[in-house]
Amino acid sequence: DGGITQSPKYLFRKEGQNVTLSCEQNLNHDAMYWYRQDPGQGLRLIYYSQIVNDFQKGDIAEGYSVSREKKESFPLTVTSAQKNPTAFYLCASSMVTLTPSQHFGDGTRLSIL
Amino acid sequence: GIQVEQSPPDLILQEGANSTLRCNFSDSVNNLQWFHQNPWGQLINLFYIPSGTKQNGRLSATTVATERYSLLYISSSQTTDSGVYFCAVLKGGSEKLVFGKGTKLTVNP
């Protein structure tokens, strides 16, 4: 089935540790996105990429890093510089066309130990 | 930047009731989507509707782009409709989808 796969579903981070969240899509979409959701809030954009080997900061990029070495993969690293990383992280993808509707993975819940 | 406001913030219904959710946005947009986030966090794409009206089963949506609002109608609500409904817009020339804060819907049996 075509879709977006995020892993793991749950992730725990120790203080001072970097962790990487995986996002893979087999929809042949050009663009991929990472969002953060805090309890009771909407989604905020962390990073996005419209083409391989290129990505742009979103509204809350500080403390995060990404790479886009392959079209189907867009991993997000939560670094130790992100002081409040506990949140629900959602990955999305879309075609860069006149109808760029975004489709989402099932998310990763990150917590601090 | 563009502002997206959703109303009401919370809505409680009995099973079988109808409801209307509203999304207002502050500028012209090229893209408007409605999403349903279920209690497990999954975000489901309901409609891509920058203008006009679309229907999918018990759900329908209307966007009046010239007046900068969109409505999501849910008819004969079911308990499985519970969750948070988000409206998100994308302004022309921007790659960033801007989300509203959502409407939390609870449908009681």
Short mmCIF file of N, CA, C and O in Angstrom, two decimals, chain B residues 19-71:
data_model
loop_
_atom_site.label_atom_id
_atom_site.label_comp_id
_atom_site.label_asym_id
_atom_site.label_seq_id
_atom_site.Cartn_x
_atom_site.Cartn_y
_atom_site.Cartn_z
N SER B 19 -23.83 19.00 12.55
CA SER B 19 -23.01 20.09 13.05
C SER B 19 -22.32 20.81 11.90
O SER B 19 -22.15 20.25 10.81
N THR B 20 -21.94 22.06 12.18
CA THR B 20 -21.20 22.88 11.22
C THR B 20 -19.98 23.47 11.91
O THR B 20 -20.11 24.12 12.96
N LEU B 21 -18.82 23.24 11.33
CA LEU B 21 -17.58 23.80 11.84
C LEU B 21 -17.12 24.88 10.88
O LEU B 21 -17.24 24.74 9.66
N ARG B 22 -16.55 25.95 11.44
CA ARG B 22 -16.19 27.09 10.61
C ARG B 22 -14.69 27.37 10.67
O ARG B 22 -14.05 27.18 11.72
N CYS B 23 -14.16 27.83 9.54
CA CYS B 23 -12.75 28.21 9.43
C CYS B 23 -12.68 29.56 8.73
O CYS B 23 -13.13 29.68 7.58
N ASN B 24 -12.17 30.58 9.41
CA ASN B 24 -11.95 31.89 8.81
C ASN B 24 -10.46 32.09 8.58
O ASN B 24 -9.64 31.71 9.42
N PHE B 25 -10.11 32.71 7.47
CA PHE B 25 -8.71 32.99 7.19
C PHE B 25 -8.55 34.44 6.72
O PHE B 25 -9.48 35.02 6.15
N SER B 26 -7.37 34.98 6.98
CA SER B 26 -7.20 36.44 6.90
C SER B 26 -6.71 36.94 5.54
O SER B 26 -6.61 38.15 5.33
N ASP B 27 -6.41 36.02 4.60
CA ASP B 27 -5.89 36.45 3.30
C ASP B 27 -6.30 35.44 2.25
O ASP B 27 -6.80 34.36 2.58
N SER B 28 -6.13 35.79 1.00
CA SER B 28 -6.48 34.86 -0.08
C SER B 28 -5.54 33.65 -0.02
O SER B 28 -4.38 33.77 0.35
N VAL B 29 -6.07 32.49 -0.40
CA VAL B 29 -5.31 31.25 -0.28
C VAL B 29 -5.38 30.44 -1.57
O VAL B 29 -6.35 30.55 -2.33
N ASN B 30 -4.35 29.63 -1.79
CA ASN B 30 -4.32 28.72 -2.94
C ASN B 30 -4.74 27.31 -2.56
O ASN B 30 -5.04 26.49 -3.43
N ASN B 31 -4.69 27.02 -1.27
CA ASN B 31 -4.93 25.66 -0.81
C ASN B 31 -5.66 25.74 0.52
O ASN B 31 -5.28 26.54 1.38
N LEU B 32 -6.70 24.94 0.68
CA LEU B 32 -7.36 24.81 1.98
C LEU B 32 -7.70 23.35 2.16
O LEU B 32 -8.26 22.71 1.26
N GLN B 33 -7.31 22.82 3.30
CA GLN B 33 -7.59 21.42 3.59
C GLN B 33 -8.29 21.30 4.94
O GLN B 33 -7.99 22.07 5.86
N TRP B 34 -9.17 20.32 5.04
CA TRP B 34 -9.77 19.92 6.31
C TRP B 34 -9.21 18.55 6.69
O TRP B 34 -9.15 17.64 5.85
N PHE B 35 -8.83 18.44 7.96
CA PHE B 35 -8.28 17.17 8.48
C PHE B 35 -9.09 16.76 9.72
O PHE B 35 -9.60 17.61 10.45
N HIS B 36 -9.13 15.45 9.94
CA HIS B 36 -9.67 14.90 11.17
C HIS B 36 -8.54 14.18 11.90
O HIS B 36 -7.89 13.30 11.31
N GLN B 37 -8.30 14.58 13.15
CA GLN B 37 -7.32 13.87 13.97
C GLN B 37 -8.07 13.00 14.97
O GLN B 37 -8.80 13.52 15.83
N ASN B 38 -7.92 11.69 14.85
CA ASN B 38 -8.64 10.79 15.73
C ASN B 38 -7.97 10.71 17.11
O ASN B 38 -6.89 11.28 17.31
N PRO B 39 -8.61 10.06 18.06
CA PRO B 39 -8.04 10.02 19.43
C PRO B 39 -6.66 9.37 19.50
O PRO B 39 -5.97 9.55 20.50
N TRP B 40 -6.24 8.65 18.51
CA TRP B 40 -4.92 8.03 18.49
C TRP B 40 -3.87 8.93 17.83
O TRP B 40 -2.72 8.55 17.70
N GLY B 41 -4.28 10.10 17.40
CA GLY B 41 -3.35 11.06 16.83
C GLY B 41 -3.23 11.02 15.32
O GLY B 41 -2.56 11.88 14.73
N GLN B 42 -3.86 10.07 14.68
CA GLN B 42 -3.77 9.98 13.22
C GLN B 42 -4.50 11.15 12.57
O GLN B 42 -5.63 11.46 12.94
N LEU B 43 -3.84 11.77 11.61
CA LEU B 43 -4.40 12.94 10.92
C LEU B 43 -4.85 12.48 9.54
O LEU B 43 -4.04 12.11 8.70
N ILE B 44 -6.17 12.54 9.33
CA ILE B 44 -6.75 12.05 8.09
C ILE B 44 -7.16 13.23 7.22
O ILE B 44 -7.85 14.14 7.68
N ASN B 45 -6.76 13.20 5.98
CA ASN B 45 -7.09 14.24 5.03
C ASN B 45 -8.55 14.08 4.59
O ASN B 45 -8.90 13.07 3.98
N LEU B 46 -9.42 15.03 4.93
CA LEU B 46 -10.84 14.92 4.59
C LEU B 46 -11.13 15.54 3.23
O LEU B 46 -11.77 14.93 2.38
N PHE B 47 -10.73 16.80 3.07
CA PHE B 47 -11.03 17.52 1.84
C PHE B 47 -9.86 18.43 1.48
O PHE B 47 -9.25 19.04 2.34
N TYR B 48 -9.59 18.49 0.18
CA TYR B 48 -8.77 19.56 -0.40
C TYR B 48 -9.76 20.47 -1.11
O TYR B 48 -10.37 20.05 -2.10
N ILE B 49 -9.99 21.70 -0.59
CA ILE B 49 -11.10 22.49 -1.10
C ILE B 49 -10.78 23.98 -1.07
O ILE B 49 -11.30 24.72 -0.21
N PRO B 50 -9.92 24.47 -2.00
CA PRO B 50 -9.62 25.91 -2.02
C PRO B 50 -10.81 26.77 -2.42
O PRO B 50 -10.84 27.97 -2.15
N SER B 51 -11.82 26.14 -3.07
CA SER B 51 -13.05 26.87 -3.40
C SER B 51 -14.13 25.84 -3.73
O SER B 51 -13.84 24.68 -4.02
N GLY B 52 -15.41 26.29 -3.68
CA GLY B 52 -16.50 25.42 -4.07
C GLY B 52 -16.97 24.50 -2.97
O GLY B 52 -16.72 24.73 -1.80
N THR B 53 -17.69 23.46 -3.38
CA THR B 53 -18.30 22.51 -2.46
C THR B 53 -17.93 21.09 -2.85
O THR B 53 -17.91 20.76 -4.04
N LYS B 54 -17.66 20.28 -1.84
CA LYS B 54 -17.39 18.86 -2.07
C LYS B 54 -18.15 18.05 -1.03
O LYS B 54 -18.40 18.53 0.08
N GLN B 55 -18.48 16.82 -1.40
CA GLN B 55 -19.16 15.94 -0.46
C GLN B 55 -18.52 14.57 -0.48
O GLN B 55 -18.10 14.08 -1.53
N ASN B 56 -18.45 13.97 0.71
CA ASN B 56 -17.94 12.60 0.83
C ASN B 56 -18.74 11.91 1.92
O ASN B 56 -18.47 12.07 3.11
N GLY B 57 -19.78 11.19 1.51
CA GLY B 57 -20.63 10.51 2.49
C GLY B 57 -21.39 11.49 3.36
O GLY B 57 -22.07 12.38 2.85
N ARG B 58 -21.22 11.35 4.68
CA ARG B 58 -21.93 12.24 5.61
C ARG B 58 -21.23 13.59 5.79
O ARG B 58 -21.73 14.46 6.48
N LEU B 59 -20.06 13.73 5.21
CA LEU B 59 -19.31 14.97 5.35
C LEU B 59 -19.37 15.77 4.06
O LEU B 59 -19.34 15.19 2.96
N SER B 60 -19.46 17.08 4.22
CA SER B 60 -19.33 17.97 3.07
C SER B 60 -18.63 19.23 3.52
O SER B 60 -18.57 19.54 4.72
N ALA B 61 -18.04 19.93 2.55
CA ALA B 61 -17.32 21.16 2.86
C ALA B 61 -17.59 22.18 1.77
O ALA B 61 -17.76 21.83 0.59
N THR B 62 -17.63 23.44 2.20
CA THR B 62 -17.82 24.55 1.28
C THR B 62 -16.80 25.62 1.62
O THR B 62 -16.65 25.99 2.79
N THR B 63 -16.10 26.12 0.61
CA THR B 63 -15.19 27.24 0.79
C THR B 63 -15.66 28.39 -0.08
O THR B 63 -15.85 28.23 -1.29
N VAL B 64 -15.84 29.56 0.56
CA VAL B 64 -16.16 30.78 -0.16
C VAL B 64 -14.90 31.65 -0.12
O VAL B 64 -14.66 32.40 0.82
N ALA B 65 -14.08 31.48 -1.14
CA ALA B 65 -12.75 32.10 -1.12
C ALA B 65 -12.83 33.63 -1.07
O ALA B 65 -12.01 34.27 -0.41
N THR B 66 -13.82 34.21 -1.76
CA THR B 66 -13.92 35.67 -1.82
C THR B 66 -14.26 36.25 -0.45
O THR B 66 -13.92 37.40 -0.17
N GLU B 67 -14.92 35.45 0.40
CA GLU B 67 -15.26 35.93 1.74
C GLU B 67 -14.37 35.31 2.81
O GLU B 67 -14.58 35.53 4.01
N ARG B 68 -13.40 34.53 2.40
CA ARG B 68 -12.35 34.01 3.28
C ARG B 68 -12.88 33.15 4.42
O ARG B 68 -12.53 33.37 5.61
N TYR B 69 -13.72 32.17 4.06
CA TYR B 69 -14.13 31.22 5.08
C TYR B 69 -14.45 29.88 4.43
O TYR B 69 -14.70 29.81 3.22
N SER B 70 -14.42 28.87 5.26
CA SER B 70 -14.79 27.52 4.84
C SER B 70 -15.62 26.88 5.95
O SER B 70 -15.41 27.18 7.13
N LEU B 71 -16.56 26.03 5.54
CA LEU B 71 -17.44 25.34 6.47
C LEU B 71 -17.33 23.83 6.25
O LEU B 71 -17.29 23.38 5.10
#
